[in-house]
């Protein structure tokens, strides 16, 4: 069972790191393309199809909190993976691995709950649901 869990944990860490770096969290296709990430905003106008302008984005505080919770979740996920591997030889680490895994998922849940609250930013113009 532990071998079965190892691959999804590694995939989730890889996808989490990739998601933090992408600028396509929110995409608008009105009068060009506007893409929001947690750190950058990228704009491509209709008349300049080949050029895209990216700049730092003053993220809403809820998105900063989501970013922090995702980082914490990724660190805990890596710790869970290490403890899961070590628990093959030291069975006493299995309970700690479960606790770290649940803590990682809880951190990701907090990030998922906080992220939509940042939609009230002026650049986005939508209220939180």
PDB file of C-alpha atoms in Angstrom:
ATOM      1  CA  UNK A   1       0.000   0.000   0.000  1.00  0.00           C
ATOM      2  CA  UNK A   2       2.851   2.397   0.791  1.00  0.00           C
ATOM      3  CA  UNK A   3       4.326   1.984  -2.697  1.00  0.00           C
ATOM      4  CA  UNK A   4       0.959   2.869  -4.195  1.00  0.00           C
ATOM      5  CA  UNK A   5       0.817   6.142  -2.228  1.00  0.00           C
ATOM      6  CA  UNK A   6       4.380   7.251  -3.085  1.00  0.00           C
ATOM      7  CA  UNK A   7       3.778   8.059  -6.756  1.00  0.00           C
ATOM      8  CA  UNK A   8       0.694  10.299  -6.219  1.00  0.00           C
ATOM      9  CA  UNK A   9       2.571  12.207  -3.505  1.00  0.00           C
ATOM     10  CA  UNK A  10       5.473  12.908  -5.858  1.00  0.00           C
ATOM     11  CA  UNK A  11       3.095  13.916  -8.642  1.00  0.00           C
ATOM     12  CA  UNK A  12       1.205  16.266  -6.317  1.00  0.00           C
ATOM     13  CA  UNK A  13       4.450  17.957  -5.218  1.00  0.00           C
ATOM     14  CA  UNK A  14       5.546  18.401  -8.835  1.00  0.00           C
ATOM     15  CA  UNK A  15       2.152  19.793  -9.895  1.00  0.00           C
ATOM     16  CA  UNK A  16       2.013  22.082  -6.856  1.00  0.00           C
ATOM     17  CA  UNK A  17       5.394  23.624  -7.638  1.00  0.00           C
ATOM     18  CA  UNK A  18       4.415  24.013 -11.300  1.00  0.00           C
ATOM     19  CA  UNK A  19       1.083  25.628 -10.356  1.00  0.00           C
ATOM     20  CA  UNK A  20       2.766  28.224  -8.153  1.00  0.00           C
ATOM     21  CA  UNK A  21       4.936  29.329 -11.052  1.00  0.00           C
ATOM     22  CA  UNK A  22       2.233  29.517 -13.728  1.00  0.00           C
ATOM     23  CA  UNK A  23       0.515  32.768 -14.641  1.00  0.00           C
ATOM     24  CA  UNK A  24      -2.755  31.183 -15.732  1.00  0.00           C
ATOM     25  CA  UNK A  25      -4.760  30.966 -12.509  1.00  0.00           C
ATOM     26  CA  UNK A  26      -7.390  33.347 -13.930  1.00  0.00           C
ATOM     27  CA  UNK A  27      -7.675  34.038 -17.681  1.00  0.00           C
ATOM     28  CA  UNK A  28      -9.772  36.750 -19.377  1.00  0.00           C
ATOM     29  CA  UNK A  29     -10.200  36.817 -23.156  1.00  0.00           C
ATOM     30  CA  UNK A  30     -11.777  40.252 -23.598  1.00  0.00           C
ATOM     31  CA  UNK A  31     -10.004  42.717 -25.969  1.00  0.00           C
ATOM     32  CA  UNK A  32      -6.959  40.478 -25.797  1.00  0.00           C
ATOM     33  CA  UNK A  33      -5.825  38.035 -23.169  1.00  0.00           C
ATOM     34  CA  UNK A  34      -5.221  38.828 -19.518  1.00  0.00           C
ATOM     35  CA  UNK A  35      -3.733  36.113 -17.317  1.00  0.00           C
ATOM     36  CA  UNK A  36      -3.415  36.386 -13.542  1.00  0.00           C
ATOM     37  CA  UNK A  37      -1.031  34.341 -11.452  1.00  0.00           C
ATOM     38  CA  UNK A  38      -0.262  34.568  -7.765  1.00  0.00           C
ATOM     39  CA  UNK A  39       2.778  36.740  -8.512  1.00  0.00           C
ATOM     40  CA  UNK A  40       2.415  38.158 -12.048  1.00  0.00           C
ATOM     41  CA  UNK A  41      -0.188  39.564 -14.408  1.00  0.00           C
ATOM     42  CA  UNK A  42       0.339  39.060 -18.157  1.00  0.00           C
ATOM     43  CA  UNK A  43      -1.487  41.039 -20.852  1.00  0.00           C
ATOM     44  CA  UNK A  44      -1.592  40.354 -24.581  1.00  0.00           C
ATOM     45  CA  UNK A  45      -3.503  42.828 -26.753  1.00  0.00           C
ATOM     46  CA  UNK A  46      -5.465  41.813 -29.860  1.00  0.00           C
ATOM     47  CA  UNK A  47      -3.357  43.929 -32.218  1.00  0.00           C
ATOM     48  CA  UNK A  48      -0.074  42.572 -30.753  1.00  0.00           C
ATOM     49  CA  UNK A  49      -0.631  38.827 -30.946  1.00  0.00           C
ATOM     50  CA  UNK A  50       3.053  37.949 -30.642  1.00  0.00           C
ATOM     51  CA  UNK A  51       3.891  40.187 -27.697  1.00  0.00           C
ATOM     52  CA  UNK A  52       2.869  39.603 -24.106  1.00  0.00           C
ATOM     53  CA  UNK A  53       3.639  42.009 -21.278  1.00  0.00           C
ATOM     54  CA  UNK A  54       4.127  40.575 -17.782  1.00  0.00           C
ATOM     55  CA  UNK A  55       4.666  42.544 -14.597  1.00  0.00           C
ATOM     56  CA  UNK A  56       4.551  42.037 -10.857  1.00  0.00           C
ATOM     57  CA  UNK A  57       1.039  41.911  -9.493  1.00  0.00           C
ATOM     58  CA  UNK A  58       0.048  43.369  -6.139  1.00  0.00           C
ATOM     59  CA  UNK A  59      -1.774  40.244  -5.004  1.00  0.00           C
ATOM     60  CA  UNK A  60      -4.726  40.475  -2.621  1.00  0.00           C
ATOM     61  CA  UNK A  61      -3.902  39.435   0.937  1.00  0.00           C
ATOM     62  CA  UNK A  62      -6.077  36.333   0.570  1.00  0.00           C
ATOM     63  CA  UNK A  63      -3.932  35.193  -2.360  1.00  0.00           C
ATOM     64  CA  UNK A  64      -0.758  35.785  -0.367  1.00  0.00           C
ATOM     65  CA  UNK A  65      -2.214  33.655   2.429  1.00  0.00           C
ATOM     66  CA  UNK A  66      -3.151  30.977  -0.133  1.00  0.00           C
ATOM     67  CA  UNK A  67       0.403  31.084  -1.492  1.00  0.00           C
ATOM     68  CA  UNK A  68       1.805  30.585   2.020  1.00  0.00           C
ATOM     69  CA  UNK A  69      -0.578  27.700   2.758  1.00  0.00           C
ATOM     70  CA  UNK A  70       0.367  26.022  -0.530  1.00  0.00           C
ATOM     71  CA  UNK A  71       4.083  26.348   0.284  1.00  0.00           C
ATOM     72  CA  UNK A  72       3.477  24.897   3.762  1.00  0.00           C
ATOM     73  CA  UNK A  73       1.427  22.080   2.208  1.00  0.00           C
ATOM     74  CA  UNK A  74       4.189  21.261  -0.273  1.00  0.00           C
ATOM     75  CA  UNK A  75       6.815  21.154   2.478  1.00  0.00           C
ATOM     76  CA  UNK A  76       4.584  18.892   4.557  1.00  0.00           C
ATOM     77  CA  UNK A  77       3.900  16.742   1.494  1.00  0.00           C
ATOM     78  CA  UNK A  78       7.640  16.241   0.954  1.00  0.00           C
ATOM     79  CA  UNK A  79       8.004  15.414   4.655  1.00  0.00           C
ATOM     80  CA  UNK A  80       5.135  12.933   4.355  1.00  0.00           C
ATOM     81  CA  UNK A  81       6.842  11.252   1.394  1.00  0.00           C
ATOM     82  CA  UNK A  82      10.142  10.957   3.285  1.00  0.00           C
ATOM     83  CA  UNK A  83       8.433   9.597   6.400  1.00  0.00           C
ATOM     84  CA  UNK A  84       6.437   7.175   4.282  1.00  0.00           C
ATOM     85  CA  UNK A  85       9.611   5.756   2.769  1.00  0.00           C
ATOM     86  CA  UNK A  86      11.367   5.610   6.154  1.00  0.00           C
ATOM     87  CA  UNK A  87       8.386   3.858   7.743  1.00  0.00           C
ATOM     88  CA  UNK A  88       9.213   0.754   5.704  1.00  0.00           C
ATOM     89  CA  UNK A  89      12.186   0.210   8.037  1.00  0.00           C
ATOM     90  CA  UNK A  90      11.001   2.052  11.171  1.00  0.00           C
ATOM     91  CA  UNK A  91       7.361   1.177  11.696  1.00  0.00           C
ATOM     92  CA  UNK A  92       7.005   3.708  14.514  1.00  0.00           C
ATOM     93  CA  UNK A  93       7.206   6.517  11.937  1.00  0.00           C
ATOM     94  CA  UNK A  94       3.957   5.452  10.287  1.00  0.00           C
ATOM     95  CA  UNK A  95       1.747   7.371  12.733  1.00  0.00           C
ATOM     96  CA  UNK A  96       3.875  10.490  12.300  1.00  0.00           C
ATOM     97  CA  UNK A  97       3.654  10.121   8.516  1.00  0.00           C
ATOM     98  CA  UNK A  98      -0.143   9.999   8.745  1.00  0.00           C
ATOM     99  CA  UNK A  99      -0.206  13.117  10.911  1.00  0.00           C
ATOM    100  CA  UNK A 100       2.077  15.013   8.514  1.00  0.00           C
ATOM    101  CA  UNK A 101      -0.035  13.872   5.538  1.00  0.00           C
ATOM    102  CA  UNK A 102      -3.262  15.054   7.142  1.00  0.00           C
ATOM    103  CA  UNK A 103      -1.607  18.355   8.044  1.00  0.00           C
ATOM    104  CA  UNK A 104      -0.514  18.807   4.415  1.00  0.00           C
ATOM    105  CA  UNK A 105      -4.040  18.212   3.154  1.00  0.00           C
ATOM    106  CA  UNK A 106      -5.438  20.614   5.748  1.00  0.00           C
ATOM    107  CA  UNK A 107      -3.022  23.282   4.549  1.00  0.00           C
ATOM    108  CA  UNK A 108      -4.162  22.749   0.945  1.00  0.00           C
ATOM    109  CA  UNK A 109      -7.805  22.968   2.065  1.00  0.00           C
ATOM    110  CA  UNK A 110      -7.147  26.324   3.761  1.00  0.00           C
ATOM    111  CA  UNK A 111      -5.547  27.600   0.552  1.00  0.00           C
ATOM    112  CA  UNK A 112      -8.552  26.437  -1.477  1.00  0.00           C
ATOM    113  CA  UNK A 113     -10.963  28.163   0.902  1.00  0.00           C
ATOM    114  CA  UNK A 114      -9.030  31.462   0.991  1.00  0.00           C
ATOM    115  CA  UNK A 115      -8.241  31.799  -2.724  1.00  0.00           C
ATOM    116  CA  UNK A 116     -11.755  32.814  -3.946  1.00  0.00           C
ATOM    117  CA  UNK A 117     -11.902  35.581  -1.346  1.00  0.00           C
ATOM    118  CA  UNK A 118      -9.215  37.425  -3.336  1.00  0.00           C
ATOM    119  CA  UNK A 119     -11.525  37.919  -6.329  1.00  0.00           C
ATOM    120  CA  UNK A 120     -12.578  41.290  -4.933  1.00  0.00           C
ATOM    121  CA  UNK A 121      -9.274  42.830  -6.144  1.00  0.00           C
ATOM    122  CA  UNK A 122      -9.695  45.910  -8.368  1.00  0.00           C
ATOM    123  CA  UNK A 123      -7.835  44.268 -11.261  1.00  0.00           C
ATOM    124  CA  UNK A 124     -10.290  41.364 -11.335  1.00  0.00           C
ATOM    125  CA  UNK A 125     -13.485  43.222 -10.466  1.00  0.00           C
ATOM    126  CA  UNK A 126     -15.528  40.329  -9.129  1.00  0.00           C
ATOM    127  CA  UNK A 127     -16.756  39.904  -5.575  1.00  0.00           C
ATOM    128  CA  UNK A 128     -16.118  36.792  -3.522  1.00  0.00           C
ATOM    129  CA  UNK A 129     -18.860  34.218  -3.784  1.00  0.00           C
TER     130      UNK A 129
END
